[in-house]
XYZ file of C-alpha atoms in Angstrom:
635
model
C 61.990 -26.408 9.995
C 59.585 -29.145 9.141
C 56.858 -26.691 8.434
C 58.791 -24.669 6.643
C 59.597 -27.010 3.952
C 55.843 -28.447 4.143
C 55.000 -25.038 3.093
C 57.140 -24.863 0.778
C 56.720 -27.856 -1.497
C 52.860 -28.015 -0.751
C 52.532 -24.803 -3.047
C 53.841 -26.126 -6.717
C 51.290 -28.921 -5.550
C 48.215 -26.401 -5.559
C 49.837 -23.881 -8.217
C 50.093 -27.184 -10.619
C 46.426 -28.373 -10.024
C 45.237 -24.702 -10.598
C 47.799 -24.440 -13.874
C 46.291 -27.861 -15.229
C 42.606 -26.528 -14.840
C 43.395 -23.323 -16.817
C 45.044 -25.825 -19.764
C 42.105 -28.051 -19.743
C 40.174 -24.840 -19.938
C 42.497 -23.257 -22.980
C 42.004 -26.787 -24.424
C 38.247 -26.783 -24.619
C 38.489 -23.453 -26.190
C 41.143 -24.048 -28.601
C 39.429 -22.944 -31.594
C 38.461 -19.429 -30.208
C 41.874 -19.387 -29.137
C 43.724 -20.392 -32.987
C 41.147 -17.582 -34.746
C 42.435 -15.286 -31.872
C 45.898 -16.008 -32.611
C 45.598 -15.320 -36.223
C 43.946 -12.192 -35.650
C 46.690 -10.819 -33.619
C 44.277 -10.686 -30.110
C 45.613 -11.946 -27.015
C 43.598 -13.145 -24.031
C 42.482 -10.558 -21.426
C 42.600 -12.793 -17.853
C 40.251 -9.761 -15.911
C 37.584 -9.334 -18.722
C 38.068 -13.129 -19.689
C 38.165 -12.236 -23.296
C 40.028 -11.834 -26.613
C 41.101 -8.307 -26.948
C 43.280 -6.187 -29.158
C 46.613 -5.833 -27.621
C 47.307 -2.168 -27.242
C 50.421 -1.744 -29.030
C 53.620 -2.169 -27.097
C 57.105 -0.771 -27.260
C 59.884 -2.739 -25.546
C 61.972 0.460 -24.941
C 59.806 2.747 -23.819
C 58.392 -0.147 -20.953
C 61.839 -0.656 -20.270
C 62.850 3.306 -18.968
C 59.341 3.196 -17.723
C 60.512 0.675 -15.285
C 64.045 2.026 -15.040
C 62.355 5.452 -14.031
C 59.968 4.175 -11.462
C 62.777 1.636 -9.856
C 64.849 4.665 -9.341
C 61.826 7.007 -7.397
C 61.287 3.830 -5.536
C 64.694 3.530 -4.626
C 64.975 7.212 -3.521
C 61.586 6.940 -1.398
C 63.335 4.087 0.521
C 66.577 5.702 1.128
C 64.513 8.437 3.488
C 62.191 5.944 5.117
C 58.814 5.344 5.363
C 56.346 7.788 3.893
C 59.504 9.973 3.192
C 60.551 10.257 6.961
C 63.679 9.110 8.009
C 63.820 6.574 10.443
C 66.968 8.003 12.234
C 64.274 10.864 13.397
C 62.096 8.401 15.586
C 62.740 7.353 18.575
C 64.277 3.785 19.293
C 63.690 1.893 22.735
C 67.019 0.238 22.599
C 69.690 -0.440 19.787
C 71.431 -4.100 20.175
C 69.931 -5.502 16.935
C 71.097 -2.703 15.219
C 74.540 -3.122 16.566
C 75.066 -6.912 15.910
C 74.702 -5.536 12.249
C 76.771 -3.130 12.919
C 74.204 -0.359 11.152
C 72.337 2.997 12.159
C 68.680 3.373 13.534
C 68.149 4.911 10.059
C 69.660 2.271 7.861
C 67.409 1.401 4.828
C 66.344 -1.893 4.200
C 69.714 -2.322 1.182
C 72.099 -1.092 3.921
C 70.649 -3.781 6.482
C 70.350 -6.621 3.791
C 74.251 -5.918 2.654
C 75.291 -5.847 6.374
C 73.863 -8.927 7.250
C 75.618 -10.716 4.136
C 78.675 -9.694 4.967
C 78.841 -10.161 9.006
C 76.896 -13.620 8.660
C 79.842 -14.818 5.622
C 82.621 -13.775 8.395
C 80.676 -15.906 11.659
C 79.627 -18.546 9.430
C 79.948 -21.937 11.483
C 81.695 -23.781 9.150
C 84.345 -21.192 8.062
C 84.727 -20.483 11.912
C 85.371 -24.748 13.475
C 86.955 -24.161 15.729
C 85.343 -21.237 16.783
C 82.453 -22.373 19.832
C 81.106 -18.615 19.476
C 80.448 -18.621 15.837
C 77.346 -20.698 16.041
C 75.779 -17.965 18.502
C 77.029 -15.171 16.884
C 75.452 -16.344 13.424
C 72.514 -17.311 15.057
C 71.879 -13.761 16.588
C 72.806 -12.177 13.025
C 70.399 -14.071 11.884
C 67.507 -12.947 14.344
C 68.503 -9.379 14.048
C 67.985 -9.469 10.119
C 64.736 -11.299 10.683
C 63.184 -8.562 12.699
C 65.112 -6.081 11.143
C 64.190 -6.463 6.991
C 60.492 -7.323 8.519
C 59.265 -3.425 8.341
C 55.955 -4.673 10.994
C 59.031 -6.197 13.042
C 61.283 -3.453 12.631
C 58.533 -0.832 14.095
C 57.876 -3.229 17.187
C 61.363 -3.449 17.836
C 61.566 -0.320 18.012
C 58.690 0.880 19.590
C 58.956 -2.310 22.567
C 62.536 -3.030 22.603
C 63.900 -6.855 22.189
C 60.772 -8.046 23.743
C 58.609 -7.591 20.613
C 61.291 -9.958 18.906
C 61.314 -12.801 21.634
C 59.079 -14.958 18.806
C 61.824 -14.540 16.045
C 63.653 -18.053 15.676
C 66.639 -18.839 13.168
C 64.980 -21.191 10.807
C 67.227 -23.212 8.593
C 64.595 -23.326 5.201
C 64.316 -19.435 5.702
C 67.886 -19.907 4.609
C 66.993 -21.065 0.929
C 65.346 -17.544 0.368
C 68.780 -16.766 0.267
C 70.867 -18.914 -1.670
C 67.990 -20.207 -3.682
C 68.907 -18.765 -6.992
C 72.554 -20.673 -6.769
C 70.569 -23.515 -7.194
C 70.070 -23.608 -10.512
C 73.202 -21.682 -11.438
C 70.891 -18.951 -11.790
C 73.748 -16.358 -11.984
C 75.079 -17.600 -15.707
C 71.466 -17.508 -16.699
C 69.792 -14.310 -14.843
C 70.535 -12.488 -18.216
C 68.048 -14.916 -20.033
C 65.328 -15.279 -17.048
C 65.999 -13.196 -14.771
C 65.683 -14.310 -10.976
C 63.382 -17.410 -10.353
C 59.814 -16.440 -9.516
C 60.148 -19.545 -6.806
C 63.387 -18.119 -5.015
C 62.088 -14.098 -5.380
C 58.855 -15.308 -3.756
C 60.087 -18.287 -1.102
C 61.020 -15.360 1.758
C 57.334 -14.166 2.094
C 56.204 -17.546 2.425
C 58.792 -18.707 5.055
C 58.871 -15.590 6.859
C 54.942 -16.021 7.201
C 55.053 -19.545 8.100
C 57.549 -18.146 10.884
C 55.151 -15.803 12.123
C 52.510 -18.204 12.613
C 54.485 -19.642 15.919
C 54.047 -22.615 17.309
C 50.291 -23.141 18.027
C 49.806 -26.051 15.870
C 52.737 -28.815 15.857
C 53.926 -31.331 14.253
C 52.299 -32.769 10.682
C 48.711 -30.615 11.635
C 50.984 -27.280 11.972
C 52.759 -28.080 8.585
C 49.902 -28.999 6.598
C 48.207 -25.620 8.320
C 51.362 -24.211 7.156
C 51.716 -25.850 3.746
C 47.798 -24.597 2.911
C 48.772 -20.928 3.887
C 51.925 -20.712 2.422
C 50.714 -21.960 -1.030
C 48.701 -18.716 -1.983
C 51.285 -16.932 -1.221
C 53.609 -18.602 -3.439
C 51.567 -18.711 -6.228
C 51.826 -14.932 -6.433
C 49.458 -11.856 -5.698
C 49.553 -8.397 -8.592
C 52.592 -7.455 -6.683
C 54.263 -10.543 -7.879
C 52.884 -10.255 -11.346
C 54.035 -6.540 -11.872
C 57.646 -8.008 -10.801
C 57.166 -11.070 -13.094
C 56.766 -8.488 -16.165
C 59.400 -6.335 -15.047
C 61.282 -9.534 -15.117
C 60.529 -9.951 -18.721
C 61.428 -6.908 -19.981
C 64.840 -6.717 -18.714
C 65.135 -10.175 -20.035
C 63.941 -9.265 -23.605
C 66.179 -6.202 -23.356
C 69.232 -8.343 -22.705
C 67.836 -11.005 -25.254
C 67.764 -8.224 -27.536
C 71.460 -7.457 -27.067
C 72.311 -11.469 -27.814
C 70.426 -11.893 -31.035
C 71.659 -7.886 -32.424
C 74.161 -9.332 -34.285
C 71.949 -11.641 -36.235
C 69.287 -9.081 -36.927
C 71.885 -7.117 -38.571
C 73.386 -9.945 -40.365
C 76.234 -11.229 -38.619
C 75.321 -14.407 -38.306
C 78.897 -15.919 -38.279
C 79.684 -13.463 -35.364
C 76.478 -14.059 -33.773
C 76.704 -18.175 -34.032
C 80.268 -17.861 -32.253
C 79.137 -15.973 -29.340
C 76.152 -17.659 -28.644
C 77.986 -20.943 -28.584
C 80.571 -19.784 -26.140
C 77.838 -18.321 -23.740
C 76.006 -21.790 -23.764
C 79.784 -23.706 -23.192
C 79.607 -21.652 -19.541
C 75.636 -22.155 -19.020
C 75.507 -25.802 -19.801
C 77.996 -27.270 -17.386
C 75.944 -25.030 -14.373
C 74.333 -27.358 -11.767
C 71.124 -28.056 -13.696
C 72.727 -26.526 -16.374
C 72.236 -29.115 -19.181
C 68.022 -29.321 -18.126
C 68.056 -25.300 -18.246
C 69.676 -25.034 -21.606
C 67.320 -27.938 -22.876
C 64.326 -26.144 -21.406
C 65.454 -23.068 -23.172
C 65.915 -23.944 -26.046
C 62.766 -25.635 -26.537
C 60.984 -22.751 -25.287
C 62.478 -19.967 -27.517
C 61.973 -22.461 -30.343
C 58.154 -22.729 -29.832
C 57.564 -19.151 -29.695
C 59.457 -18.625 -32.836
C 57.555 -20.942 -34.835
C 54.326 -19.469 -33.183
C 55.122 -15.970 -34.263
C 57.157 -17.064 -37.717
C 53.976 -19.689 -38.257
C 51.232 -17.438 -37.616
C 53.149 -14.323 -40.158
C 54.082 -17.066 -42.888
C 52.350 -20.044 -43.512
C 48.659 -20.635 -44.672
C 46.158 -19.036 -42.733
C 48.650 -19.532 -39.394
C 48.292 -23.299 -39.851
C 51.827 -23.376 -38.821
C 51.662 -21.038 -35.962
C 48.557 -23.122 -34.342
C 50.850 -26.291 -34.484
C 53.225 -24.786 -32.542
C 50.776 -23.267 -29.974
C 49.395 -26.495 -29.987
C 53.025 -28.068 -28.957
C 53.242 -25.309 -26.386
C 50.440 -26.279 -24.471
C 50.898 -30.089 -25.000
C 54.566 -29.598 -23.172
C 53.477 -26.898 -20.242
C 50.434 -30.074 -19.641
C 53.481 -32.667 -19.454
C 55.367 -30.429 -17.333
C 52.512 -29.181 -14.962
C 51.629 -33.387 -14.556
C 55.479 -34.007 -13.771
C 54.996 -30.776 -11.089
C 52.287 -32.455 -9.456
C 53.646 -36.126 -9.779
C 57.513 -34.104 -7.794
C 55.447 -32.524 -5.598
C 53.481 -35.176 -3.949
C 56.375 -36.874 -3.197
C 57.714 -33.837 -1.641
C 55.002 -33.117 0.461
C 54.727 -36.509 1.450
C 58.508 -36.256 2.377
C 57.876 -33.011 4.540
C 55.424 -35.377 6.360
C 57.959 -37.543 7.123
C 60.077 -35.002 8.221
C 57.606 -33.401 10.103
C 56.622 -36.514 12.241
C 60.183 -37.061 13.098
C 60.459 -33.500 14.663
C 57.368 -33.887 16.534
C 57.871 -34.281 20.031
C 54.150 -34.304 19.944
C 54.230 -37.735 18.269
C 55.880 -39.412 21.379
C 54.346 -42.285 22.806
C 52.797 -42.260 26.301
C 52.393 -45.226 28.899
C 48.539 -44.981 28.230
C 48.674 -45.427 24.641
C 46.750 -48.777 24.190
C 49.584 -49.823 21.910
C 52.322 -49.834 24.150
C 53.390 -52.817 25.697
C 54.757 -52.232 29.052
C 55.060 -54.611 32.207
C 55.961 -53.924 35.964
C 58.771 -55.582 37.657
C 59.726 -54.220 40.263
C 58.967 -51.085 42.386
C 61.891 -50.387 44.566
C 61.172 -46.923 46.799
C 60.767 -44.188 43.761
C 62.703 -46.745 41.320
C 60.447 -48.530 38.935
C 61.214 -51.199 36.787
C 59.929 -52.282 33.500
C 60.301 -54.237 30.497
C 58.994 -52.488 27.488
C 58.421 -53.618 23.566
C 59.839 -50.516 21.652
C 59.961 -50.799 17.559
C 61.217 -48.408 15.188
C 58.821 -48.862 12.130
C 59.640 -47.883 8.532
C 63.366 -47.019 10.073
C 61.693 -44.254 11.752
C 62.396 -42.437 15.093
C 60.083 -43.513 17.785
C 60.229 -42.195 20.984
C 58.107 -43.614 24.644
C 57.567 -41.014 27.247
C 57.684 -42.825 31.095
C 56.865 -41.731 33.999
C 59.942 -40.538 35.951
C 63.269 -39.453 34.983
C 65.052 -42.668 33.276
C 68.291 -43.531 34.559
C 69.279 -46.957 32.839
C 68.307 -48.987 30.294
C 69.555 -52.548 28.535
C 68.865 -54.802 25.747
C 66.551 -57.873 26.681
C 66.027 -59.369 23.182
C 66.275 -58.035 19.881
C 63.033 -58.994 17.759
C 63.218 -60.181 13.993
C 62.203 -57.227 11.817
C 59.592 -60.324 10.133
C 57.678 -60.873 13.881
C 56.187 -58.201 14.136
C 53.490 -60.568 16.367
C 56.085 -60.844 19.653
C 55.207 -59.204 22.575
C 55.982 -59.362 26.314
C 53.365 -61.729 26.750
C 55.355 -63.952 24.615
C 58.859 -63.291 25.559
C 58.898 -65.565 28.642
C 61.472 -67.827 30.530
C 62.001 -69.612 27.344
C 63.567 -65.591 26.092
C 65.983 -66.476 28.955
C 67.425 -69.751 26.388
C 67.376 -67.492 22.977
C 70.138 -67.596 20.695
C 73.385 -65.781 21.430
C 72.794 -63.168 18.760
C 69.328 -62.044 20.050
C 70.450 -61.778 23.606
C 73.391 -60.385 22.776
C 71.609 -57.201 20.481
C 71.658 -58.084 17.295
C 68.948 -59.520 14.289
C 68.585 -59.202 10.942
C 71.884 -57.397 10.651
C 71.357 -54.698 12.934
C 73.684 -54.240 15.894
C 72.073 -52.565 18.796
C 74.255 -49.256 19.980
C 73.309 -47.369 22.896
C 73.184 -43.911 21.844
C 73.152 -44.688 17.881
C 69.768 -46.549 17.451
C 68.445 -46.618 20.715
C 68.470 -45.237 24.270
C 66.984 -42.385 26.672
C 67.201 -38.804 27.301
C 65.454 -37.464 31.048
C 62.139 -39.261 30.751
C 62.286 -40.222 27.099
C 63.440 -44.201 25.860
C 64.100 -43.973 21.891
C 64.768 -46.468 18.690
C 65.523 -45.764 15.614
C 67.130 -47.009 11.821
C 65.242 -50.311 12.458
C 65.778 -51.257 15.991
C 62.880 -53.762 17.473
C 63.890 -55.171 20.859
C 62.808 -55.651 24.174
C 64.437 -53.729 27.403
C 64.627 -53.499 30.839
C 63.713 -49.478 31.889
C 64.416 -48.184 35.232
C 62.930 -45.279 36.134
C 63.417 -42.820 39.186
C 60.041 -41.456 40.051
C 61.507 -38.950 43.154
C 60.793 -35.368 42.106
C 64.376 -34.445 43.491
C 65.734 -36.683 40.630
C 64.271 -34.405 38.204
C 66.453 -32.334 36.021
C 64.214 -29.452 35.165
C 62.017 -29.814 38.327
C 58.992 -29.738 35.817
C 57.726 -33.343 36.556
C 55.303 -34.503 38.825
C 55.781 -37.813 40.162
C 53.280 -37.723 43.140
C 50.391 -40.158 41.274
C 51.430 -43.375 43.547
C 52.178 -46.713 41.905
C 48.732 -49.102 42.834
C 50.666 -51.641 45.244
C 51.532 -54.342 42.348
C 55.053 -55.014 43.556
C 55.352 -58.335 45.170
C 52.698 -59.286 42.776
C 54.644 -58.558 39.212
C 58.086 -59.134 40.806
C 56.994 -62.556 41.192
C 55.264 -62.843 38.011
C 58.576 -62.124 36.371
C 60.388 -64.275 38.160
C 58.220 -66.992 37.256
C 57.747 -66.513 33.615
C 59.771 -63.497 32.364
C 56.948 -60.779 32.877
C 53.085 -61.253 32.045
C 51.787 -58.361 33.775
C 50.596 -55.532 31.638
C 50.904 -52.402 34.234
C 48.548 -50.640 31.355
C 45.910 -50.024 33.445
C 48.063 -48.762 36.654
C 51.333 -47.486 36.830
C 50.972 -45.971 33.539
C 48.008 -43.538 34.766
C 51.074 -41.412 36.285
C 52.714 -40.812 33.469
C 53.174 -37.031 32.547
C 54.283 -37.793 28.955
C 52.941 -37.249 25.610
C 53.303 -33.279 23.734
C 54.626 -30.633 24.717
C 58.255 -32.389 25.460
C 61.646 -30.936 24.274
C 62.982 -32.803 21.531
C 65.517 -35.282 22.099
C 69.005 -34.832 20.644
C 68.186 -38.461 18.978
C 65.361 -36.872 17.598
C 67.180 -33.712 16.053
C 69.633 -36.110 14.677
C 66.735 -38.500 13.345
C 64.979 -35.059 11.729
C 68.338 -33.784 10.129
C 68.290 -37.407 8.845
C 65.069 -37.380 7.211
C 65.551 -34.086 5.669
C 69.307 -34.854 4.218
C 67.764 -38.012 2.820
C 64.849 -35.845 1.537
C 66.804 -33.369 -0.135
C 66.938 -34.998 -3.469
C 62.881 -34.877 -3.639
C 62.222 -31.512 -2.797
C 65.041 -30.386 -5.734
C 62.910 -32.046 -8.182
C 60.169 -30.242 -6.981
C 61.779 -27.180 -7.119
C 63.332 -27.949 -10.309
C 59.544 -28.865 -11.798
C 58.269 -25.939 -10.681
C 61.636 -23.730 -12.027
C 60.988 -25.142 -15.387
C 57.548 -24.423 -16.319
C 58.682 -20.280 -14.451
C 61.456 -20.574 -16.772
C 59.019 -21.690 -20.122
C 56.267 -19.040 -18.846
C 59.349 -16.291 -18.485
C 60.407 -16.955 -22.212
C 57.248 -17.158 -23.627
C 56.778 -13.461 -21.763
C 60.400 -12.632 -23.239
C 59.323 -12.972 -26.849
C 56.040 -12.065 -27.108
C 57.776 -8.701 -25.976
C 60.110 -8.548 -28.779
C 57.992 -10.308 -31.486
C 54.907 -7.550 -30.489
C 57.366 -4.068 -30.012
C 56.191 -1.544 -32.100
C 59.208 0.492 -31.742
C 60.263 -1.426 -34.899
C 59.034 -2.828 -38.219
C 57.620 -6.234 -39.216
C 60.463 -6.987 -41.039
C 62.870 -6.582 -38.080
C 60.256 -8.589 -35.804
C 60.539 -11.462 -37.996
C 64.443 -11.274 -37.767
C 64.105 -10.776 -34.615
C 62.211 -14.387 -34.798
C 64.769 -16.257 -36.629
C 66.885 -15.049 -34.606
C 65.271 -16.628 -31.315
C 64.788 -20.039 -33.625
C 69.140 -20.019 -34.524
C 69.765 -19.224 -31.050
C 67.487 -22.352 -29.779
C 68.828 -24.611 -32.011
C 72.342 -23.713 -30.094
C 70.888 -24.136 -27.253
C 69.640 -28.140 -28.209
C 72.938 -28.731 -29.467
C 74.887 -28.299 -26.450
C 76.072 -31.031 -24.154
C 77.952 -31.216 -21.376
C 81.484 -31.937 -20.319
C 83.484 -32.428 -17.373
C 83.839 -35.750 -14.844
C 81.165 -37.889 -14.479
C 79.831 -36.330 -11.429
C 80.305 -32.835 -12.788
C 77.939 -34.297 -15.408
C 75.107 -35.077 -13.666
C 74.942 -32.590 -11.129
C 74.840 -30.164 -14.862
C 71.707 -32.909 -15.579
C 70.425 -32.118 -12.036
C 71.232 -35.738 -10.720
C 72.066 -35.416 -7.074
C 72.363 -38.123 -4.818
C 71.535 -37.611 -1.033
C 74.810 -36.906 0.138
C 75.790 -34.939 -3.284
C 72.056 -33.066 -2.629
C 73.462 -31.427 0.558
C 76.620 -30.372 -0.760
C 74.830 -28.524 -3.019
C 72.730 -27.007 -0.942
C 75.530 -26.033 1.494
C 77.766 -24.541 -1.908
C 74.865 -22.755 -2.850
C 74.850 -21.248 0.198
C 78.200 -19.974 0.481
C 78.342 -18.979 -2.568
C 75.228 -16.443 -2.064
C 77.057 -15.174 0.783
C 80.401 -15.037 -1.103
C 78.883 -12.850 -4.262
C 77.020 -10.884 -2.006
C 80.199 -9.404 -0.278
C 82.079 -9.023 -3.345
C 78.979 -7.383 -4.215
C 79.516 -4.985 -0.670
C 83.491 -4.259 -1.398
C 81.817 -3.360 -5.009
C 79.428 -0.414 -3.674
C 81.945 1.166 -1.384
C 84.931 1.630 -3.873
């Protein structure tokens, strides 16, 4: 999970550092690029040059596209390389039947099967269900391997043991309810899908594949540097980014009709009850903005360079573009390194790697007794920055208690210190509680099989007991044969004297079998769900930043389309113009309404608790349209 959402706000990091250079580049060559504009050239990013556009009809690109989606479509529907699947052999068919789909389903039938099975097991429409989780879980695998077409062939081919890698990630769930973010249904007629939610499977589904070799904050910045090329888009993505525009210009077209042929009063009146429905749209007050000052840039671009002197009007507006897209990309960078820095955070606390061991010089651990296989010690455990922290011992743990809660300020005590005079403390340190936080076994601190935890602030000192006998064991993994250095009678009286002064650093500690490689603790899945809940609101400005300058680029592609189509005259270009500049001046003007917290989740202002409702509506409703979408097809 944690790498997963390294990955995936790492890359607007990169993308926005490579998008600045390219301005700073544009900027130095700003006056090559305003004689350029007035002499109709455009820049040519493979021959790195001005070049005469070769002259472009919106229409004809558009059944170009319509054309080829359709052969595409038809080559799919029989399979690979035109064979049908259904005529090779299968080792075994169980993933296919948990989606309830033939050997020779194509990858539509698979996707719409796994919408609409995973929608009915849900979890959370299903309580009370106990099965529910498993049987989503499972969907979930099968689609994984199944929609992978290098999966798909090893399933086949090996059988389930191909698949045994596969893992239900909860990020890779984003892929799919990404574009309800942004309430990108109301607005997929003006931008189409968002480049960051078309592209976000590859990346996750890559980062999946990479297993778990490195852990921890290493794996997700390995993951996060791999993950960000492939977000930033390949020529596969850029052919689908220009597809994207078309259809967009094609259905701008449609919109600003009316005012091309004059209605204006007609065309006012529908625009402004489109942008009532898109404005109140979580995020839908930032889109609209960032619409509208888009289409109202390239309209003074195209209307400046045509009309005014010598396209004096045209390069101020250019000039504004790139201004804006250098605020934006700075903003992108600024989100972003919070949210990778947040991923961090989240990735530590999911580390089981980043458990502490008995060696570690910073540990502060004292023998009191040795009692057969039962040890006993008193250990200093601190939960910094309200963080999860976690000590591996050196046998299976079976109890342990509060000594003294430490002051969040002393960050100086240690066992050393804490001696008979610890036995006289005040009644609200012995009785686990300082600076306001009330020790609860289970909540903020405790132990799972050889594992002692703290966490949400907990400092304290307490009294471990440990059962070294391997027969005490739960998984019959540990080896407790390494033999405590005879140092019983030695710290047991030590202790009794002055509360424990002997640091068993440099002896009983040498058996401990901790460190990586442990399961994670359930406090530790709790602490990670924690971190990423809290977290949420950071990576959907990141997201956000990076939507907004797709969502700029996109319009800019939209209207350069219809301002450059051949398939009509000059004069109906420059309508076409003025009508872009009245539509983004509706656009600026709207507001919007509802309750106050209707209001800012339309300005994008989500709280961390209000951040994962979102999420989790986004979700269902992705699943929701996507079986309407199902009963749709089959009637």
């Amino acid at each position: 999970l944690a790498k997963g959402v390294a990955g995936v706000v790492a890359a607007p990091v990169v993308g926005t550092l490579m998008g600045v250079g390219q301005i700073l580049r544009g900027a130095v060559n700003t006056p090559g690029a305003v004689s350029a504009g007035i002499e109709g050239k455009i820049w040519d990013p493979k021959s790195e040059e001005w070049v005469t556009p070769t002259p472009y009809n919106l229409m004809e690109n558009y059944y170009q596209i319509l054309d080829r989606k359709e052969e595409e479509e038809k080559a799919a529907n029989e399979g690979d390389g035109g064979k049908l699947l259904g005529s090779r052999k299968v080792k075994e068919t169980k993933l296919y039947e948990v989606l309830g789909v033939n050997t020779n389903a194509t990858q539509k039938q698979i996707r719409k099967a796994y919408y609409k099975e995973a929608l009915k097991s849900h979890p959370d429409k299903n309580p009370d269900n106990p099965e529910a989780k498993t049987r989503f879980q499972l969907l979930s695998k099968a689609y994984q391997v199944l929609s992978n077409p290098q999966l798909r062939a090893d399933y086949d081919r090996f059988g389930e043991s191909a698949a045994e890698g596969v893992r239900f990630d909860v990020v890779s769930a984003t892929a799919v309810f990404f574009t309800a973010l942004f309430g990108s249904e109301h607005f997929e007629p003006f931008v189409g899908e968002f480049a960051l939610g078309s592209r976000l499977s590859k990346v996750l589904s890559g980062a999946d594949m990479e297993g778990d070799g490195e852990g921890g904050a290493s794996g997700a910045a390995a993951a996060a540097a791999s993950s960000s090329a492939e977000l930033l888009g390949d020529e596969a993505d850029e052919r689908a980014q220009q597809e994207r525009q078309v259809k967009c210009a094609v259905n701008t077209l449609a919109l600003i009709e009316p005012y091309v042929n004059g209605e204006k009063e007609g065309f006012q009146r529908s625009i402004r009850e489109v942008t009532a429905r898109l404005v109140n749209a979580p995020f839908g007050a930032k889109l609209v903005r960032a619409m509208g000052h888009a289409y109202q840039i390239a309209a003074d671009m195209y209307l400046g360079y045509e009309t005014s002197f010598m396209g004096v009007k045209g390069t101020v507006a250019a000039t504004l573009k790139s201004a804006r897209k250098m605020k934006k990309s700075i903003s992108l960078a600024t989100e972003g390194f919070h949210a990778v820095r947040a991923a961090s955070r989240i990735a530590t606390s999911a580390d089981a790697g980043h458990a502490m061991s008995l060696k570690d010089p910073a540990v502060d651990a004292k023998v009191v007794s040795v009692e057969g296989p039962r040890i006993t010690r008193i250990v200093k455990l601190e939960s910094r920055d309200n963080m999860y922290t976690e000590l591996q011992m050196d046998g299976m743990v079976e109890k342990m208690s509060v000594v003294k809660a430490l002051s969040g300020a002393n960050s100086s005590s240690s066992i050393n210190s804490s001696n008979s005079k610890s036995n006289s403390s005040s009644s609200s340190s012995s009785s686990g509680r300082r600076d306001g936080i009330v020790f609860e076994e289970g909540k903020n601190y405790g132990f799972h099989k050889r594992a002692i935890w703290c966490d949400q602030g907990v400092r304290g000192i307490f009294r471990v007991v440990v059962n070294r006998d391997p027969a005490a064991a739960t998984d019959k993994k540990e080896d407790f044969s390494t033999p405590i250095t005879g140092e019983k009678d030695a710290a047991a009286n030590e202790y009794k004297q002055s509360g424990g002064n002997k640091n068993d650093s440099a002896s009983a500690e040498t058996s401990n079998a901790g460190g990586g490689g442990e399961e994670m603790t359930p406090a530790r899945a709790r602490a990670s769900q924690r971190e990423l809940e809290k977290s949420l609101p950071v990576f959907l400005k990141a997201m956000w930043a990076f939507t907004e300058l797709d969502v700029n680029d996109t319009i800019h592609g939209v209207c350069k389309k219809l301002f450059s189509d051949v398939g009509v005259d000059s004069v109906t270009r420059r309508e076409r113009a003025k009508g872009i500049k009245e539509l983004a001046k509706i656009l600026l003007e709207a507001k919007a309404s509802g309750t106050d917290k209707e209001s800012k989740a339309a300005q994008g202002q989500f709280s961390g608790e209000d951040a994962k409702g979102h999420f989790m509506n986004a979700l269902q409703f992705a699943l929701m349209k996507t079986t309407q979408e199902n009963k749709d097809d089959s009637t």
